[in-house]
Coordinates of C-alpha atoms in Angstrom, one line a residue:
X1 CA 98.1 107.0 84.2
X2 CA 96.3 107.7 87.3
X3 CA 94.1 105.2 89.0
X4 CA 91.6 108.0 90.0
X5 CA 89.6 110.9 87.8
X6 CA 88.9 114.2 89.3
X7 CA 85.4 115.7 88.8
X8 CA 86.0 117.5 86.1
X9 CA 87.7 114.9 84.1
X10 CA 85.2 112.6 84.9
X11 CA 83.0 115.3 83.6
X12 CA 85.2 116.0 80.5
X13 CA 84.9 112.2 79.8
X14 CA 81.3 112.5 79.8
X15 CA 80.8 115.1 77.8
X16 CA 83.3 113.4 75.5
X17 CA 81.2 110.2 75.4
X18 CA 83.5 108.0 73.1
X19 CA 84.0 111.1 71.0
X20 CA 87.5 111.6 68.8
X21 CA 88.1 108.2 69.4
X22 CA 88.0 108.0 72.7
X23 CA 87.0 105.1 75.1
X24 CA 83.2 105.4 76.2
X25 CA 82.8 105.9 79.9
X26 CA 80.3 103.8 81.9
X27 CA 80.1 105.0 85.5
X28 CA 78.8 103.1 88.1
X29 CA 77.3 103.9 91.7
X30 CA 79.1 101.4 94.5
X31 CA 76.9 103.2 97.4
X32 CA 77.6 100.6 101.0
X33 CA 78.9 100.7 104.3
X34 CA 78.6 98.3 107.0
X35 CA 75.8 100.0 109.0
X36 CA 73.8 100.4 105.2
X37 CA 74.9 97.5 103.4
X38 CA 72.0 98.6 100.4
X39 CA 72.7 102.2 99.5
X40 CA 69.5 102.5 96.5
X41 CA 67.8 104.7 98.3
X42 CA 70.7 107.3 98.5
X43 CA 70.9 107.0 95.0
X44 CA 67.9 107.9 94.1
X45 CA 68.1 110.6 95.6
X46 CA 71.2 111.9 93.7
X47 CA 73.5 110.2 91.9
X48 CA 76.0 111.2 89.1
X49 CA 73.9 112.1 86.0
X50 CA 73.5 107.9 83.9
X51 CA 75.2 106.0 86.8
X52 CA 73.9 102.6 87.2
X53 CA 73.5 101.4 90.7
X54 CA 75.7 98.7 92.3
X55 CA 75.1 96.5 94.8
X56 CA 78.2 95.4 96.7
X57 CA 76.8 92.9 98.9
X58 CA 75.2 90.7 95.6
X59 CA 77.4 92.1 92.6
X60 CA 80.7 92.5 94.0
X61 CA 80.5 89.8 96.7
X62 CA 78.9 86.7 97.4
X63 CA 77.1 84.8 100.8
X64 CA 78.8 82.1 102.5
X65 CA 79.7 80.3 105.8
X66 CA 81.2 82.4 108.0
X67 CA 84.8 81.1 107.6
X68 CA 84.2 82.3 104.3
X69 CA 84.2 85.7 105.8
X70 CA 82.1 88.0 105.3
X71 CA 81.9 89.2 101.9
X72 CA 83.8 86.3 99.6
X73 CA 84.3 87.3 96.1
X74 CA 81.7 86.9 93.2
X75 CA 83.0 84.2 90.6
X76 CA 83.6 85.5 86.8
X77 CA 81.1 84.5 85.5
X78 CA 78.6 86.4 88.4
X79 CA 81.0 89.0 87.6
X80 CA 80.5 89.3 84.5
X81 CA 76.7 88.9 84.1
X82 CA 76.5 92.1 86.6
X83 CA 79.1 93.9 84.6
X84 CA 77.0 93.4 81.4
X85 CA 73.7 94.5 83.4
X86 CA 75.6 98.1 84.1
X87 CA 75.6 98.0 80.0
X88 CA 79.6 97.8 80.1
X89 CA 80.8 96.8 76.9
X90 CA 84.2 95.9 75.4
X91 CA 86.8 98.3 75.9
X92 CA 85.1 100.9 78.1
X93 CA 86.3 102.5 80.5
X94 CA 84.6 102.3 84.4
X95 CA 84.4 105.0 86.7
X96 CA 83.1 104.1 90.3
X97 CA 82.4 105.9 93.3
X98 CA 80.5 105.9 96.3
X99 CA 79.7 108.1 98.8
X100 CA 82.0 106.9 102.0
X101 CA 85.6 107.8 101.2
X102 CA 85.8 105.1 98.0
X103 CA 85.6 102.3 100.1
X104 CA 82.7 100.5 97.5
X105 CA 84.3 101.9 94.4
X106 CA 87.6 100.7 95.6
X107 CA 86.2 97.3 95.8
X108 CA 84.8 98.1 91.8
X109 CA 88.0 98.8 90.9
X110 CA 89.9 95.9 92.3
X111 CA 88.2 93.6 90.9
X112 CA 87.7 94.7 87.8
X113 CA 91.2 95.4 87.5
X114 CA 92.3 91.9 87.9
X115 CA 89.4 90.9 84.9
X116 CA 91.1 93.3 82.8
X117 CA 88.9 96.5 82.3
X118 CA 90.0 100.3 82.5
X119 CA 88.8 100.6 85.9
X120 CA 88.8 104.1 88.0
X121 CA 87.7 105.5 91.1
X122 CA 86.1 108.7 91.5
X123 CA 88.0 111.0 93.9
X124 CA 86.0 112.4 96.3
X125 CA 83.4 110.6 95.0
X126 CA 79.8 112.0 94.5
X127 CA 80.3 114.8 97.5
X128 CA 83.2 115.8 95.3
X129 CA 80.7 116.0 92.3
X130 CA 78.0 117.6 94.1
X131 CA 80.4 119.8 95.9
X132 CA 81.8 121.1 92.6
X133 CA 78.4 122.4 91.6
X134 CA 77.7 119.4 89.3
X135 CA 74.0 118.1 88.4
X136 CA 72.4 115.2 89.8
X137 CA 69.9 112.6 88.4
X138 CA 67.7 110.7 90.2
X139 CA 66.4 108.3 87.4
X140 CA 67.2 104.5 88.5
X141 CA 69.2 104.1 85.0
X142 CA 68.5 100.6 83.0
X143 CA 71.4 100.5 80.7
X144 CA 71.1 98.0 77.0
X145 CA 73.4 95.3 78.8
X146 CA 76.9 95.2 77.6
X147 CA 79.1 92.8 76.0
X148 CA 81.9 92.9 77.8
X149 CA 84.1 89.6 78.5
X150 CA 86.0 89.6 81.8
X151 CA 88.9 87.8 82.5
X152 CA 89.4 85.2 85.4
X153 CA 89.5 87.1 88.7
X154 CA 92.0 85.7 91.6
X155 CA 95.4 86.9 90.6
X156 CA 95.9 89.1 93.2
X157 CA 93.9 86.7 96.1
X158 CA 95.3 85.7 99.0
X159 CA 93.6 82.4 100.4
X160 CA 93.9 82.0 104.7
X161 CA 96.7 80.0 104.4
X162 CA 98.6 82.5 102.1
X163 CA 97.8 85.2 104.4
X164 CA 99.3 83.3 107.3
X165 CA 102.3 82.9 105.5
X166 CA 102.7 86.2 103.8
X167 CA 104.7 88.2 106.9
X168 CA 107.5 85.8 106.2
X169 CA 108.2 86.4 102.7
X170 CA 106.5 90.4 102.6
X171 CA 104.9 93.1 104.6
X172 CA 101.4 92.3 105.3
X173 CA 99.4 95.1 106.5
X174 CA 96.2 95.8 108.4
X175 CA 94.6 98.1 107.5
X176 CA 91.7 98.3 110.1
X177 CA 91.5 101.0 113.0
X178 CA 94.2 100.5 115.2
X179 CA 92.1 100.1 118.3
X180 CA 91.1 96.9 116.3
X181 CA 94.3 95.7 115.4
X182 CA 95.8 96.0 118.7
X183 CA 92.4 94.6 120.3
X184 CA 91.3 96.6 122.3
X185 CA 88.0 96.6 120.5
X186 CA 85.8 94.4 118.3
X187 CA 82.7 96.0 116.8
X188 CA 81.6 92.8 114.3
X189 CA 84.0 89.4 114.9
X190 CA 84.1 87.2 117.2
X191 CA 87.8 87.4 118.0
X192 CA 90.0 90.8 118.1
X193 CA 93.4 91.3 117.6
X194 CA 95.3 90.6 114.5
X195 CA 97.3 88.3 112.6
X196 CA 100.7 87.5 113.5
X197 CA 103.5 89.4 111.5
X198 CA 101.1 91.8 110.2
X199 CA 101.6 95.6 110.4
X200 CA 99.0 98.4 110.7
X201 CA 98.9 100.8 108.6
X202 CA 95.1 102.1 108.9
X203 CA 93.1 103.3 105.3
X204 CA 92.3 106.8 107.2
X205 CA 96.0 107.3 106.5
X206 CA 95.9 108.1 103.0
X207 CA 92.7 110.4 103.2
X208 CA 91.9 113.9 103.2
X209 CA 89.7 115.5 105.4
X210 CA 87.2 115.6 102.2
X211 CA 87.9 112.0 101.6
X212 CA 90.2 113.1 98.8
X213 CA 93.5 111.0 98.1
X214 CA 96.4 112.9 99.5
X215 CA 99.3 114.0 96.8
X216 CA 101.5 110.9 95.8
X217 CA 104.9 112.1 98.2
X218 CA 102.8 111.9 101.2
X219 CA 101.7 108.3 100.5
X220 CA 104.9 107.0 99.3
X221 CA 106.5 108.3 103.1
X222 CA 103.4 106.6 104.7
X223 CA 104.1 103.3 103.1
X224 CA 107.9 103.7 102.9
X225 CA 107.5 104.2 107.0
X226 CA 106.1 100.5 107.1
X227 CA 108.7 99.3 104.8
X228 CA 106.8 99.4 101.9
X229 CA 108.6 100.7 98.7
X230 CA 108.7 99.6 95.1
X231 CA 109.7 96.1 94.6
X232 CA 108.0 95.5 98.1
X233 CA 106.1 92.0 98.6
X234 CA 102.7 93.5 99.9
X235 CA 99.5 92.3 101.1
X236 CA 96.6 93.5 102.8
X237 CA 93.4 93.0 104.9
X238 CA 90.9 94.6 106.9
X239 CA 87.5 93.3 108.3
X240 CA 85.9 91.4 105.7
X241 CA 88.3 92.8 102.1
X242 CA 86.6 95.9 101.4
X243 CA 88.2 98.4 102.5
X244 CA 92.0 96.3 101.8
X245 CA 90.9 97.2 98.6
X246 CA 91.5 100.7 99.0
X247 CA 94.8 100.1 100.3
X248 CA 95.5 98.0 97.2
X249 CA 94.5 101.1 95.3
X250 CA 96.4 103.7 96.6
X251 CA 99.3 101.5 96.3
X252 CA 98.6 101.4 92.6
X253 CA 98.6 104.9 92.5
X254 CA 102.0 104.6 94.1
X255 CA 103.3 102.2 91.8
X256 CA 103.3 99.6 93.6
X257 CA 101.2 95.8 93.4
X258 CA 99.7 94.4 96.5
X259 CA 97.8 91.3 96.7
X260 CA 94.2 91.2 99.0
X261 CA 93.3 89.0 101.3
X262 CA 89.2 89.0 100.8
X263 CA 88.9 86.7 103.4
X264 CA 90.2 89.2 106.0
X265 CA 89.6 89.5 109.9
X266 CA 86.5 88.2 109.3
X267 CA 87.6 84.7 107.7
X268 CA 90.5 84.4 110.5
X269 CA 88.7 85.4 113.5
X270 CA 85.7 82.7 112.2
X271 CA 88.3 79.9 111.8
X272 CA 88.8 77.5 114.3
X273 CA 93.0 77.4 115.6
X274 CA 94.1 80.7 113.7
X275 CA 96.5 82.3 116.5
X276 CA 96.1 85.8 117.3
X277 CA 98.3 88.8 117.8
X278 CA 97.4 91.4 120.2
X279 CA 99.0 95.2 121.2
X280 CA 100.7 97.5 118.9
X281 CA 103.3 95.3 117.7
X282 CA 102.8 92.6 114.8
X283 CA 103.6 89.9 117.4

């Protein structure tokens, strides 16, 4: 079963609505990027008709020190209460999407995954929907909380030291620009570069030019051209775990597990002694 939902299955699942036996959908609206870390405002000005707003930067991560990098994970339990406050509920399933190539909902999905819901990602996300001729709302939905019971997140964490460590055993990969990996540039840390072993492999890669996930053959060669096939060790990172979270779920869609490292460039570059790799090379 696919990771992702088109529009119109995501609008056959609503219609649906728990119907025949079926699995209700909640769907939930992860709007963030760096540069707009609080995306309310574009959702109420459009969002996926019943979509409860997510905050990223309070729901899906926490605040910390910066060699905690910069978006640490939530616990469970923080998890958890914000899940129920979307109105999830025991065996529902979760649709996510954002507007900014599913780099929020991927970070949705990821976690959730690991606390055991039927998590998806919207493909295309809400430009697919609106593209596609679909209504929006712009109500700011307040769902009956939910009851759901999340499992312990952290499975597929990698701390620092792991990271460090992972090249040896796997493939770790970077998935930032590779200006930034090769540093040349650095737009937010304090160091650039990249860590030693690690491979690029940048999250554009896998995208359409509609932000749409391109066809499963395509992303297999991509990964296969790094090394990465089924039964593959794999890790990744990125600037501060958000968008490694992608990568994570495109390799799902591939078949294949990878762990995160949440920390990311962010954690590394903010920790004193941490060598760095620079050039195109993992060094």
């Amino acid at each position: 079963m696919s990771n992702f939902v088109s529009v119109d299955e995501l609008d056959e699942l609503l219609t649906r609505g728990g119907a025949d036996g079926g699995a209700p959908v909640r769907v939930i609206d992860v709007r963030w990027r760096l540069d707009r870390p609080d995306g309310h405002g574009e959702y109420l000005a459009g969002h996926i008709p019943g979509a409860v707003f997510v905050p990223l930067h309070t729901e899906l991560a926490t605040h910390g020190e910066p060699s905690e990098g910069r978006h640490p994970l939530p616990s469970t339990e923080t998890l958890q209460a914000a899940a129920r406050r979307w109105g999830v509920n025991r065996g529902d399933i979760v649709v996510a999407y954002d507007d900014a190539k599913g780099l929020g909902a991927s970070r949705a999905w990821w976690l959730l995954r690991q606390a055991g819901v039927d998590a998806r990602v919207l493909d295309g996300g809400v430009r697919a929907w609106s593209a596609a001729g679909k209504d929006l709302a712009t109500d700011d939905v307040v769902p009956e909380p939910g009851d759901v019971v999340l499992e312990d997140i952290g499975a597929q964490v990698l701390s620092i030291d792991e990271a460090a460590a992972f090249p040896a055993s796997g493939i770790l990969l970077d998935v930032r620009a590779p200006e930034r990996y090769r540093g040349e540039t650095e737009p937010l840390d304090p160091v650039a570069g990249h860590i030693p072993g690690a491979l690029n492999v940048p999250m554009a890669a896998h995208l359409a030019v509609d932000g749409t996930i391109l066809d499963v053959e395509t992303l297999q060669r991509t990964f296969a051209e790094a090394g990465v096939t089924a039964g593959t060790p794999v890790a990744a990172y990125c600037g501060s775990g958000i968008t490694a979270a992608h990568t994570a779920l495109v390799l799902a869609e591939i078949g294949i597990d990878a762990k995160v490292f949440p920390g990311s460039w962010s954690q590394w570059s903010n920790t004193p002694g941490r060598p760095v790799a620079v050039g195109d090379q993992p060094g």
